[in-house]
Coordinates of C-alpha atoms in Angstrom, one line a residue:
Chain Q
X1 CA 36.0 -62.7 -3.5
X2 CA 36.7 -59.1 -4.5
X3 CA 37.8 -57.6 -8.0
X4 CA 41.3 -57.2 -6.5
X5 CA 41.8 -60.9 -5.5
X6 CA 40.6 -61.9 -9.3
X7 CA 42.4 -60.0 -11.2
X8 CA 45.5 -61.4 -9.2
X9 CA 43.9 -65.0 -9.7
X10 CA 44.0 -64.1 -13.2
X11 CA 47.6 -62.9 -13.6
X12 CA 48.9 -65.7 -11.9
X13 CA 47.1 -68.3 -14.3
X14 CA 48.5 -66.5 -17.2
X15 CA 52.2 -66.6 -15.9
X16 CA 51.7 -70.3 -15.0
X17 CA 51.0 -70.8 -18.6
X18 CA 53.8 -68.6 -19.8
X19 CA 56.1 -70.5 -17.5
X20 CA 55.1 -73.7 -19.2
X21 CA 54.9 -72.6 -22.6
X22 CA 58.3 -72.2 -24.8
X23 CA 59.9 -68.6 -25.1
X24 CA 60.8 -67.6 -28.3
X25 CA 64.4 -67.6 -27.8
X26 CA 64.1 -71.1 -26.5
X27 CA 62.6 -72.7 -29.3
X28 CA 65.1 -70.4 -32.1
X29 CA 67.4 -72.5 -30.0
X30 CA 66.1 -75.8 -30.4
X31 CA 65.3 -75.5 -33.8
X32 CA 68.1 -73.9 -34.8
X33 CA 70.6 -76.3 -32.7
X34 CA 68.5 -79.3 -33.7
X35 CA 68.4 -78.6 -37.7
X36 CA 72.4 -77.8 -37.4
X37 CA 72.9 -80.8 -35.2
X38 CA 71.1 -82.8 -37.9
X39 CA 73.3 -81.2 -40.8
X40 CA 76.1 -81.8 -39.3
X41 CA 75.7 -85.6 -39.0
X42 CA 74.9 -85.7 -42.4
X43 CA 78.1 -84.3 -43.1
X44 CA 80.0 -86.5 -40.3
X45 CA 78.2 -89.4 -40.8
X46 CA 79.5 -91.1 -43.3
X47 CA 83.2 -90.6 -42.7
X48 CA 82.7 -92.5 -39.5
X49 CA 83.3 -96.3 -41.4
X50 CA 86.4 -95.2 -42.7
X51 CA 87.1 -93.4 -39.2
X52 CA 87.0 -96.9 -37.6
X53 CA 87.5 -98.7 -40.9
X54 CA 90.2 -101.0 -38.9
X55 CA 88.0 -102.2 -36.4
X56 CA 85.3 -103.4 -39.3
X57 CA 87.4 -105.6 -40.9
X58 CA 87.2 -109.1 -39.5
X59 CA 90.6 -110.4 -38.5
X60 CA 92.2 -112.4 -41.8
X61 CA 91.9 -115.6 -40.2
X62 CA 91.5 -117.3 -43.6
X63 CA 95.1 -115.7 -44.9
X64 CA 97.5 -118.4 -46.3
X65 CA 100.9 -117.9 -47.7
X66 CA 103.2 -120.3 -49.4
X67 CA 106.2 -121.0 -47.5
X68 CA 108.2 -124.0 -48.8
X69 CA 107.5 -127.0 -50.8
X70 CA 106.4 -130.4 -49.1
X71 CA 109.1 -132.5 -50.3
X72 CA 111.7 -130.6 -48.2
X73 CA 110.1 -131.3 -44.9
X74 CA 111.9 -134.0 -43.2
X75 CA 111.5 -135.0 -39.6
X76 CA 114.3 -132.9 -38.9
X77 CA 112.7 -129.0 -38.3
X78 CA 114.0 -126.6 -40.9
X79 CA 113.7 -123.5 -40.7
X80 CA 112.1 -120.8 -43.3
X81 CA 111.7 -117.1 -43.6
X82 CA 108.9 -116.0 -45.1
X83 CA 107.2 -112.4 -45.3
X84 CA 103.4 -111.4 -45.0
X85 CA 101.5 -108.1 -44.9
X86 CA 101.0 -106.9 -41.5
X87 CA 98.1 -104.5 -41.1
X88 CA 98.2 -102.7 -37.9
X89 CA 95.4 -100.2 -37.6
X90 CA 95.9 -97.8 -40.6
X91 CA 100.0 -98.6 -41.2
X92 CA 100.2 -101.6 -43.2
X93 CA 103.7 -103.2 -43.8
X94 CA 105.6 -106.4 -44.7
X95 CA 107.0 -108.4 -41.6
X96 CA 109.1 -111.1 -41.7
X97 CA 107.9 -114.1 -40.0
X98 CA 109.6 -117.7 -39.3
X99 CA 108.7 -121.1 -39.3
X100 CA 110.2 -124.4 -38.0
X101 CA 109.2 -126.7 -40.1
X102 CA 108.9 -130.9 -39.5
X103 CA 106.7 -133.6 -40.4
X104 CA 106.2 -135.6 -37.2
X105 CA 106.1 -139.4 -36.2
X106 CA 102.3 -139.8 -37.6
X107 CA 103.1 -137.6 -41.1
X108 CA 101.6 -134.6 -39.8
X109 CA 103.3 -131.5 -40.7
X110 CA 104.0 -128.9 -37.8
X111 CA 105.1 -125.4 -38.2
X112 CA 106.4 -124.0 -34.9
X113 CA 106.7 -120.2 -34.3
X114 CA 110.5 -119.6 -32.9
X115 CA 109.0 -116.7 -30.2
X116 CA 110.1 -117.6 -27.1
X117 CA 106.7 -118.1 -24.2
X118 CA 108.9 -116.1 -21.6
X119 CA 109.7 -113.0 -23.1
X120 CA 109.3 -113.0 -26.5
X121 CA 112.7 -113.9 -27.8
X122 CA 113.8 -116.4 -30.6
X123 CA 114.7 -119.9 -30.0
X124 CA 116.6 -121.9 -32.3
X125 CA 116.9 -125.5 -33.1
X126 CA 119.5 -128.3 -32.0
X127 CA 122.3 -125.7 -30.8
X128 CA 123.2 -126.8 -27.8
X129 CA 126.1 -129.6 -27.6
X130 CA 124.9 -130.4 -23.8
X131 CA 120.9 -130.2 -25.1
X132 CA 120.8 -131.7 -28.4
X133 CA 117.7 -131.9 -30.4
X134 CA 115.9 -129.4 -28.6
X135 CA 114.7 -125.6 -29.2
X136 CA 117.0 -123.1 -26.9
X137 CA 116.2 -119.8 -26.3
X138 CA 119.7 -117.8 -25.8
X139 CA 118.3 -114.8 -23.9
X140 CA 117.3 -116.8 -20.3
X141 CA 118.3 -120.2 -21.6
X142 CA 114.8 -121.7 -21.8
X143 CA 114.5 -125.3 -23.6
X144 CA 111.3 -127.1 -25.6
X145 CA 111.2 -130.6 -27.3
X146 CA 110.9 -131.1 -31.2
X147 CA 107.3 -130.7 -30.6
X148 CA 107.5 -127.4 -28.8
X149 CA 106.9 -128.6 -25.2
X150 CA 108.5 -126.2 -23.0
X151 CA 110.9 -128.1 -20.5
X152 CA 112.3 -125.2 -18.2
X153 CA 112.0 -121.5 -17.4
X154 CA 108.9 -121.1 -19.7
X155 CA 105.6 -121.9 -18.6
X156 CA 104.1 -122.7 -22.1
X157 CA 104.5 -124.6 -25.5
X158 CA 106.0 -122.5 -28.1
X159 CA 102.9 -121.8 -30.9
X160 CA 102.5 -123.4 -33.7
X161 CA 101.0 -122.0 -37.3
X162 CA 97.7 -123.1 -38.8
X163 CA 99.1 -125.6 -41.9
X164 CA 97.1 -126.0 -44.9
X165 CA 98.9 -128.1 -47.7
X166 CA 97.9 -127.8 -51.5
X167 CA 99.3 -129.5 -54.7
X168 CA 102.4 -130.1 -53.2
X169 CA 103.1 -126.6 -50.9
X170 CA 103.2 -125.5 -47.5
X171 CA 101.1 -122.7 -46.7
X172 CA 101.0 -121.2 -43.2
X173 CA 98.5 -118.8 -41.5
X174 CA 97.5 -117.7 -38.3
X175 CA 99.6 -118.4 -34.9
X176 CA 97.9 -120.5 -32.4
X177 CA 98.4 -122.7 -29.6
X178 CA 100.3 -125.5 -29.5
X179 CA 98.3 -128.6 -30.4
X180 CA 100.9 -131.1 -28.7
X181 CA 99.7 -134.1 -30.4
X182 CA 102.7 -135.7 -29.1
Chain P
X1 CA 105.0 -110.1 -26.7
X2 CA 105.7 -106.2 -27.1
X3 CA 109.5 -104.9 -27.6
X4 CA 110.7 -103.5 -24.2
X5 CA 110.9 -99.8 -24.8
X6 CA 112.5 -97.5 -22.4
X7 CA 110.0 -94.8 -22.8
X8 CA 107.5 -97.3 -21.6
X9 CA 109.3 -98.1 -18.9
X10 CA 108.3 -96.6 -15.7
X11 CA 110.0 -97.5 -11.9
X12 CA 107.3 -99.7 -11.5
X13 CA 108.0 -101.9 -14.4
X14 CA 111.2 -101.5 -14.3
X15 CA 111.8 -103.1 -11.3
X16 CA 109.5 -106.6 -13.1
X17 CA 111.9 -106.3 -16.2
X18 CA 115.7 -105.8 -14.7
X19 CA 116.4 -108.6 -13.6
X20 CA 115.8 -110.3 -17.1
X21 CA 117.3 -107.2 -18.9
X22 CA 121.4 -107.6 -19.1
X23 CA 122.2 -106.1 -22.4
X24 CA 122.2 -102.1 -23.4
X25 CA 122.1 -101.1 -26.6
X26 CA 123.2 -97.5 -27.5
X27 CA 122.5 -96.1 -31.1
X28 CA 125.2 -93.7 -32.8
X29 CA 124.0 -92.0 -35.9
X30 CA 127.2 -90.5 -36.1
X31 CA 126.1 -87.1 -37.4
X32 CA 128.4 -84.2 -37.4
X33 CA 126.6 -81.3 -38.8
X34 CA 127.7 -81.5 -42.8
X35 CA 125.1 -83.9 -44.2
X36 CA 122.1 -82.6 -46.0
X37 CA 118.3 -83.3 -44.5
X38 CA 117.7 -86.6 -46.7
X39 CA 121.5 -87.8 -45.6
X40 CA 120.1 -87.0 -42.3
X41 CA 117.2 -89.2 -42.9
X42 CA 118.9 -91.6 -44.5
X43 CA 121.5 -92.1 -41.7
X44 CA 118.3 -92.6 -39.5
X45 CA 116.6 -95.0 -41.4
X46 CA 120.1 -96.8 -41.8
X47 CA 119.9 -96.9 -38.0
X48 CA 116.5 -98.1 -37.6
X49 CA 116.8 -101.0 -39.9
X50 CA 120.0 -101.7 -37.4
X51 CA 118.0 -101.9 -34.8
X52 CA 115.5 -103.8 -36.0
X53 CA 117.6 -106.7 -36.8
X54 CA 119.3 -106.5 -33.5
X55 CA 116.3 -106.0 -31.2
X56 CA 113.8 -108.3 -32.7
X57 CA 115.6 -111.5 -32.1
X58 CA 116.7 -111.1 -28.5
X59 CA 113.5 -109.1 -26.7
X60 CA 113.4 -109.0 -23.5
X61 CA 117.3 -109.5 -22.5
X62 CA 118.2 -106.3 -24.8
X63 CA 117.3 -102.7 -24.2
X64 CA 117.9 -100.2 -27.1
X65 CA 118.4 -96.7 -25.2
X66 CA 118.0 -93.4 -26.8
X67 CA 120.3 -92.5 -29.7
X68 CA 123.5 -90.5 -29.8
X69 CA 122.9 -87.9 -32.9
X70 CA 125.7 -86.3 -32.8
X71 CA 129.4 -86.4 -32.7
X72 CA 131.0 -88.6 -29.2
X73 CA 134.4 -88.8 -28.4
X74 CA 136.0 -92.2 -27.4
X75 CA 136.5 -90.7 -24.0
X76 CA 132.6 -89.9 -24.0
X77 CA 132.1 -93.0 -25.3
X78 CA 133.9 -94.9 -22.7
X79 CA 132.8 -92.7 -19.7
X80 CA 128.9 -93.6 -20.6
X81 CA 129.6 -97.4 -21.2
X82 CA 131.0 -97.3 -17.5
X83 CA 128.1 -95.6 -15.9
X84 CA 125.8 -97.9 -17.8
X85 CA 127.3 -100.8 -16.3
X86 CA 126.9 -99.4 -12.7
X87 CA 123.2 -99.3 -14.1
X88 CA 123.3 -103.0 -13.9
X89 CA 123.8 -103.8 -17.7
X90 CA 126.5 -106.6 -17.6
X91 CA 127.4 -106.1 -21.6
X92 CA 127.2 -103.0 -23.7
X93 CA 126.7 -103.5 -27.4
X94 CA 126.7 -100.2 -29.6
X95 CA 125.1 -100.1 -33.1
X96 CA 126.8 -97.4 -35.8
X97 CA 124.7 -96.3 -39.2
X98 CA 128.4 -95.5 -40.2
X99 CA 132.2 -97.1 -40.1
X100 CA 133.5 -96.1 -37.3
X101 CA 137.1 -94.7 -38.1
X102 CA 139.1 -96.6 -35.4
X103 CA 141.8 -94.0 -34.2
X104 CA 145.3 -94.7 -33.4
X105 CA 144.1 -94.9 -29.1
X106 CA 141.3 -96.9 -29.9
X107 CA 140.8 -99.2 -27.2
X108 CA 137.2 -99.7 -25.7
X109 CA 136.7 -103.3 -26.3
X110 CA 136.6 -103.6 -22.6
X111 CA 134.1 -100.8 -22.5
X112 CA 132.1 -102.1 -25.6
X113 CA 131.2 -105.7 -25.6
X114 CA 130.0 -105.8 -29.4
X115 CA 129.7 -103.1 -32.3
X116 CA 127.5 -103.4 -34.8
X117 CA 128.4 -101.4 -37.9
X118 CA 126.3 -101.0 -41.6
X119 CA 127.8 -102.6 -44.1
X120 CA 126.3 -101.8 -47.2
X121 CA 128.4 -104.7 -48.8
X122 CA 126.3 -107.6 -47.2
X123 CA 122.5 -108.6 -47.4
X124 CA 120.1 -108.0 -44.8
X125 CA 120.1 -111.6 -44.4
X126 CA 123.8 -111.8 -43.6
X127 CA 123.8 -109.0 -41.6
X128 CA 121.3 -110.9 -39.3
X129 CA 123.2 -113.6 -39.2
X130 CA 126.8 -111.7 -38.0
X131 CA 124.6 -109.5 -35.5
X132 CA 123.0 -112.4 -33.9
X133 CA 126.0 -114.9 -33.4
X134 CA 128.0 -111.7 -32.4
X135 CA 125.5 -111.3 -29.4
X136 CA 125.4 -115.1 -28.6
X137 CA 128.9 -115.4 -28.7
X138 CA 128.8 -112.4 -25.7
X139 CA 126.3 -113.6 -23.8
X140 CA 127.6 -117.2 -24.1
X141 CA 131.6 -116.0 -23.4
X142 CA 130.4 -114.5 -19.4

């Protein structure tokens, strides 16, 4: 091996080492984009709960709101407007809700929600003269029993409102499927 | 169940809701230049209420279509209720934020199956009442 041929050995060892090795301009920018990065989460980070604040919140299942007094419920379904706070994402707002209201062949009181299972419009009680006693929808004409059974053109039971009863009131809460205890 | 909106609706769906959509409703503000911003707005919100009351009830056989801001003649009026029919909507039902002045040559009843006016005399309650047995009675008269 000559002087020539180590001197190159040499320079390419150091070069191999530079290669490896951070430049200066690299690690300015990794420290300096790091230590921002970090800043700036400080900064962000604890706006992100209210950022998603809706998504947090656990669904008010256990929301109940007086609606009408026992002692009116008859086995007849009545029907009763009622409004409760909607929260949708961020816009909050009162919607008006409705119940058909009966106390069934076992006592049980059942709160029906008049939206239609076909498309969503609002069926009413007992106002057909050819289909009495039943729930008709007048957009496509569907039909349910007293319980909510769907008879024709819809494929389900109209829903029904979770019932809690206290000192004498009707409280309703969340919309669910119907039970059909019947 | 969403309501139907017609800026949702593309050929596609289209094609899934028309046969079970019958009934167009067009929105008049009635505007003619001279009101202020907040009558404006207040003629809008007028509206919207309006619509609420008549769309909620009866979604998925009504479509509201876009608004008409500004002044319409009858013969406007008449002209679009005709086309919309060729559309495939069997009844036309328009909803006013304002009387309507009937003129002396008013006669689209056979253009306009039901109008729905604001009348600031009656609840919210009664006005859902006359809006929704005025559509029943349509529907139920075919």
């Amino acid at each position: 091996m000559n002087e020539h041929e180590t001197q190159q050995d040499s320079h390419d060892e150091e070069s191999g080492r530079r290669r490896k090795e951070m430049s200066r301009r690299q690690f300015l920018t990794y420290t300096l984009g790091g230590t921002g990065g970090f800043l700036a989460a400080g900064v962000v980070a604890p706006y992100i709960p209210f950022a998603i604040d809706p998504l947090l919140k656990a669904a008010g299942d256990s929301d109940f709101i007086r609606v009408a007094e026992e002692a009116e419920i008859t086995s007849e379904p009545k029907e009763f407007n009622f409004e409760f706070l909607r929260v949708d994402g961020w816009h909050e707002g009162m919607a008006t809700f409705t119940a058909w209201i009966r106390r069934n062949e076992t006592g049980e009181i059942i709160a029906l929600s008049p939206i239609c299972k076909h498309l969503g419009c609002t069926v009413n009680w007992d106002t057909q003269a050819a289909n009495p006693n039943e729930y008709f929808c007048p957009c496509h004409f569907a039909r349910y029993t007293i319980d909510g059974a769907h008879l024709t053109i819809a494929n389900l039971p109209l829903d029904e409102y979770d019932v809690m009863i206290e000192d004498g009131f009707i409280y309703l809460g969340r919309i669910v499927p119907n039970r059909l205890r019947g | 169940m969403e309501i139907l909106r017609f800026s949702d609706v593309d050929q596609k769906t289209w094609s899934q809701w028309q046969p079970f959509v019958d009934t167009a409703v067009v929105p008049l503000t009635g505007l003619d230049g001279t009101e202020t911003p907040w009558e404006m707005r207040q003629r809008l919100e007028i509206l919207r209420d309006l619509l609420d009351i008549t769309e909620q009830p009866f979604k998925g056989r009504v479509l509201v279509l876009p608004a008409v801001q500004y002044a319409f003649s009858e013969y406007q009026l008449k002209s679009m209720a005709k086309n919309l029919r060729h559309q495939g909507y069997h009844f036309i039902i328009t909803v006013a934020a304002w009387r309507r002045p009937a003129s002396p040559n008013y006669d689209d009843k056979k253009y306009i199956d039901f109008e729905i006016f604001y009348n600031q005399d009656t609840s919210e309650h009664e006005q859902q009442q006359v809006i929704r047995l005025g559509i029943e009675r349509i529907w139920q008269a075919k």
